Coordinates of C-alpha atoms in Angstrom, one line a residue:
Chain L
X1 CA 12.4 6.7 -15.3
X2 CA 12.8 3.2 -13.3
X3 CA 10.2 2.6 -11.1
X4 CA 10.8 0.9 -7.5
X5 CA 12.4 -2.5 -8.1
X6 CA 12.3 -5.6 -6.1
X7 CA 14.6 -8.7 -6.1
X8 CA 14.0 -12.1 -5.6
X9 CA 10.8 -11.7 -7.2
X10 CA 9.7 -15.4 -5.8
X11 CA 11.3 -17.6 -3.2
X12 CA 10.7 -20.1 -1.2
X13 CA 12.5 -21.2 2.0
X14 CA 11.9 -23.5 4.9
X15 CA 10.9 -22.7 8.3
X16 CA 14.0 -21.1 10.7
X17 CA 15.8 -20.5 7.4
X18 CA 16.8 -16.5 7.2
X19 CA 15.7 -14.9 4.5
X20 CA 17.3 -11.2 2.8
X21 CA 14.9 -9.0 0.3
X22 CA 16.5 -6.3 -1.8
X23 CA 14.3 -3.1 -2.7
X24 CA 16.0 -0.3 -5.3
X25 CA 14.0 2.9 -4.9
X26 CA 13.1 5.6 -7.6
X27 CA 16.2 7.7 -8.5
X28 CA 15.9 11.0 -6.0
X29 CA 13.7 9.2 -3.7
X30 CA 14.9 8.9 0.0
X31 CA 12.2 7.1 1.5
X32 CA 11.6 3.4 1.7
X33 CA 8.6 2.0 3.4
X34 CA 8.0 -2.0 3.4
X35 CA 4.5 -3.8 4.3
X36 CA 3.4 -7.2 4.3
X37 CA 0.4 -8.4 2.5
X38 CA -1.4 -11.5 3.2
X39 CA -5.0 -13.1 2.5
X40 CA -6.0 -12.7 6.4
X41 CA -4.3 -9.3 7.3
X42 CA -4.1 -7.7 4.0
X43 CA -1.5 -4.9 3.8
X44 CA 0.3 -4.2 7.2
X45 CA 3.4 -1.6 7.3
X46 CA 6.3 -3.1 8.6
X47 CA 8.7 -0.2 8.9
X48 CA 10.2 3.1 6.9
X49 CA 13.7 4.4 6.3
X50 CA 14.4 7.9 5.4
X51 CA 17.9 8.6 4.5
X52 CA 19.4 5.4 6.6
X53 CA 17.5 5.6 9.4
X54 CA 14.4 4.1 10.5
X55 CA 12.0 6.3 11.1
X56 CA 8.2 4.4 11.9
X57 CA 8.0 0.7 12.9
X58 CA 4.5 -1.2 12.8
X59 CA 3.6 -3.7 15.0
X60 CA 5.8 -7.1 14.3
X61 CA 8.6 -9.1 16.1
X62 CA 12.4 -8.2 16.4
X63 CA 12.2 -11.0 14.0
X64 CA 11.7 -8.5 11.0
X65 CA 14.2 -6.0 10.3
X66 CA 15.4 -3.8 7.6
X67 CA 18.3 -1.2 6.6
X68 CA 18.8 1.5 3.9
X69 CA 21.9 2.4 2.2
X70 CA 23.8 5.8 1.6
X71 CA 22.1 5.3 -2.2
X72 CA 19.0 5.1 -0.5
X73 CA 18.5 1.1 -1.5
X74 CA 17.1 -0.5 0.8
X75 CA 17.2 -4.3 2.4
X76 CA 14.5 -6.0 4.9
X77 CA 15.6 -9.6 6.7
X78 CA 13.3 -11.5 8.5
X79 CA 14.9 -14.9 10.5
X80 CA 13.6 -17.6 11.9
X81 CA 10.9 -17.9 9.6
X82 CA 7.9 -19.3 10.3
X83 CA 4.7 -20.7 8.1
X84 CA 3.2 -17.3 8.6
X85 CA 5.4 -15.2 7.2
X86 CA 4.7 -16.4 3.9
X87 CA 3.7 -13.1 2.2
X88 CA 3.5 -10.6 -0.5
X89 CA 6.4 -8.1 0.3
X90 CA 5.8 -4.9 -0.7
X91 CA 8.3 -1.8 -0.7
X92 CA 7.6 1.7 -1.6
X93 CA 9.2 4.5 -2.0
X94 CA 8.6 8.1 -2.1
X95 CA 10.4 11.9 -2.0
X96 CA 8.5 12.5 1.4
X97 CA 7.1 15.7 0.7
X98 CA 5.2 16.7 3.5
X99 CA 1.5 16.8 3.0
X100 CA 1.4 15.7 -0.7
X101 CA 3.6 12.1 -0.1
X102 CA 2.9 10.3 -2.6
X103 CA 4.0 5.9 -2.0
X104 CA 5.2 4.2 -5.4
X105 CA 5.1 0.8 -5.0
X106 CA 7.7 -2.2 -6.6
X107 CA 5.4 -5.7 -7.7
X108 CA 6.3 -7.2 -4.4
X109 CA 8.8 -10.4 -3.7
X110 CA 6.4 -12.9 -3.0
X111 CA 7.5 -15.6 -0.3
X112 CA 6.6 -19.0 0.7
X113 CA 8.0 -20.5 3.5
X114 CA 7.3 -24.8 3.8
Chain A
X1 CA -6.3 4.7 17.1
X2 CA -6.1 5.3 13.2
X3 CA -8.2 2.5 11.0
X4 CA -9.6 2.1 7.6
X5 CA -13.1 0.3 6.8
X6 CA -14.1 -0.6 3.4
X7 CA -17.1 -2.8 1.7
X8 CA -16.5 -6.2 1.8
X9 CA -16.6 -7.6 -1.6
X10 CA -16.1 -8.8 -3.8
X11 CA -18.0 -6.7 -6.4
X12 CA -18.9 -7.8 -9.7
X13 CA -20.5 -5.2 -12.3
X14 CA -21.5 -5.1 -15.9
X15 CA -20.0 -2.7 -18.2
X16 CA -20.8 0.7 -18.1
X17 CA -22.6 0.3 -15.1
X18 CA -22.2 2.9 -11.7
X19 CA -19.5 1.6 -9.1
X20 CA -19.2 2.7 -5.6
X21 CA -16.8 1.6 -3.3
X22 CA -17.2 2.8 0.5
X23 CA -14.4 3.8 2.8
X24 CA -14.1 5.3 6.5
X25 CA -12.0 6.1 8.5
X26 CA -11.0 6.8 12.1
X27 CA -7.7 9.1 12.4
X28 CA -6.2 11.1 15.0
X29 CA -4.8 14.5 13.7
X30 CA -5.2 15.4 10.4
X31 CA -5.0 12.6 8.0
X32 CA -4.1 12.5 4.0
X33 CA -6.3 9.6 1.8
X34 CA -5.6 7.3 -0.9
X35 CA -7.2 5.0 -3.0
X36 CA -4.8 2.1 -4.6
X37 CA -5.4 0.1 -7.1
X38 CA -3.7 -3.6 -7.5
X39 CA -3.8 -5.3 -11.1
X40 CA -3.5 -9.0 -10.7
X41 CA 0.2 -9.7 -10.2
X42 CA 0.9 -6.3 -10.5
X43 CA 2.3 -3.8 -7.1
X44 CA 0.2 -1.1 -5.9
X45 CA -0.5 1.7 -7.9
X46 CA -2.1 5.5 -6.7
X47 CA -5.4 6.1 -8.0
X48 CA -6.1 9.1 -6.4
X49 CA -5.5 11.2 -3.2
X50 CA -7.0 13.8 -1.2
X51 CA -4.8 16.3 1.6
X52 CA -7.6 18.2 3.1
X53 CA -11.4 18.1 3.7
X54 CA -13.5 18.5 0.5
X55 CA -10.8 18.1 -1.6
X56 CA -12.0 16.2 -4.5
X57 CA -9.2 13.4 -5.8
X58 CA -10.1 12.1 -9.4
X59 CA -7.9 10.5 -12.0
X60 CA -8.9 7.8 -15.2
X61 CA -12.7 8.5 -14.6
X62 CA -12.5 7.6 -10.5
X63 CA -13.4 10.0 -8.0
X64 CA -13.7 10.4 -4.1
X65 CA -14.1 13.5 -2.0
X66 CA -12.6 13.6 1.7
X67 CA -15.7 14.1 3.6
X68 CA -14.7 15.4 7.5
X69 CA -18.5 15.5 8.9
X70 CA -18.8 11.7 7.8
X71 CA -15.2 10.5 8.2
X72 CA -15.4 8.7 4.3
X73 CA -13.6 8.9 0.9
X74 CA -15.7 6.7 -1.0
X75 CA -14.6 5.6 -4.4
X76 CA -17.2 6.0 -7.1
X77 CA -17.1 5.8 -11.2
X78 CA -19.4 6.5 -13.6
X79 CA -19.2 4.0 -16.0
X80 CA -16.4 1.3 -15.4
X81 CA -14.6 -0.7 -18.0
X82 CA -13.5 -4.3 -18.0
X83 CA -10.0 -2.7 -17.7
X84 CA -11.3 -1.8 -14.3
X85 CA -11.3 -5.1 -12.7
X86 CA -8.6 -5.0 -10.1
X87 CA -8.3 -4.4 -6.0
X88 CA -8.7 -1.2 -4.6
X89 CA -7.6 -0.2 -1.4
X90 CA -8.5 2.9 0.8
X91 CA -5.7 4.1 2.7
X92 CA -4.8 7.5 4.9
X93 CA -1.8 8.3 6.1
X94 CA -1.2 10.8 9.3
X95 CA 2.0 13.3 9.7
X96 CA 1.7 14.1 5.9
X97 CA 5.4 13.0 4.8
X98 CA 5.3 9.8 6.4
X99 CA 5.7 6.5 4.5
X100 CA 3.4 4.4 7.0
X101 CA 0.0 4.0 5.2
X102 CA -3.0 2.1 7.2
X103 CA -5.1 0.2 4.3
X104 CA -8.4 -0.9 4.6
X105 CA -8.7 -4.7 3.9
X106 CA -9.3 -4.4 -0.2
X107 CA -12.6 -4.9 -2.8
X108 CA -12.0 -6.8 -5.2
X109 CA -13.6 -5.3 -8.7
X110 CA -14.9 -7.9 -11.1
X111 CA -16.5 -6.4 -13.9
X112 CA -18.5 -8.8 -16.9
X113 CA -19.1 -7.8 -20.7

């Protein structure tokens, strides 16, 4: 079956440009986690949905948000971008069975912000 | 509050030779682990996993076993393969269903012919 797909693969944008990534989960999967991954930091969660609605948030600014569709696709945004946000984005996605969750991970959109 | 700690690296091996990758861990409640591996240019991919003390994850010749009394899941193979050369990342993951893994900061795996 499909795995998790992401879309842009690459981009690049300038700084307080907006920017839109699209993540399509495994079919039957109704969760969709997202995390950053840089050099510095390395992999940092960012938030999960679970059937539309969010249900953890890590630690970054409003600046970051995300939504998930009745199909269970999923979008994150993040505005204003700054120089730092230039990242590996990383979504997952998983049936959320309790105490055997197992993440599948898409190959990331990777983005540079100039 | 929850963290992961793993070796620095990177690590660079010969073939065939004994890897071990060390990971801790400080959790709160009852925590699942994971090892990841990330191919270059690749996602992350499950290596193995572990729900419960002393359970004993394995998978493609990698093990680790969730040691409570220590608070580690340390990664070790017997004989590693130039396949092997990747990232790995320790990760755990409280609440069981949840989708918010914390990852330790990555070794890189270099290993020569």
């Amino acid at each position: 079956k499909a795995g998790v797909t992401q879309t842009p693969r690459y981009l690049i944008k300038t700084r307080g440009q907006q920017v839109t990534l699209s993540c399509s989960p495994i079919s039957g999967h109704r969760s969709v986690s997202w995390y950053q991954q840089t050099p510095g930091q390395g992999l940092q969660f960012l938030f999960e949905y679970f059937s539309e609605t969010q249900r953890n948030k890590g630690n970054f600014p409003g600046r970051f948000s995300g939504r998930q569709f009745s199909n269970s696709r999923s979008e994150m945004n993040v505005s204003t971008l700054e120089l730092g946000d230039s990242a590996l984005y990383l979504c997952a996605s998983s049936l959320a069975e309790a105490y055997s969750n197992v993440l599948t991970f898409g190959a990331g959109s990777r983005l540079t912000v100039l | 509050g929850n963290s992961v700690t793993q070796m620095e690296g990177p690590v660079t091996l010969s073939e065939e030779a004994f890897l071990t990758i060390n990971c801790t861990y400080t959790a709160t409640g009852y925590p699942s682990l994971f090892w990841y591996v990330q191919y270059p240019g690749e996602g992350l991919q499950l290596l193995l996993k572990a729900t419960k003390a002393d359970d004993k994850g394995s998978n493609k010749g990698f093990e680790a076993t969730y040691r409570k009394e220590t608070t580690s899941f340390h990664l070790e193979k017997g004989s590693v393969q130039v396949s092997d050369s990747a990232v790995y990342f320790c990760a755990l993951t409280i609440g069981g269903s949840q989708g918010n893994l914390i990852f330790g900061k990555g070794t890189k795996l270099s290993v020569k012919p």
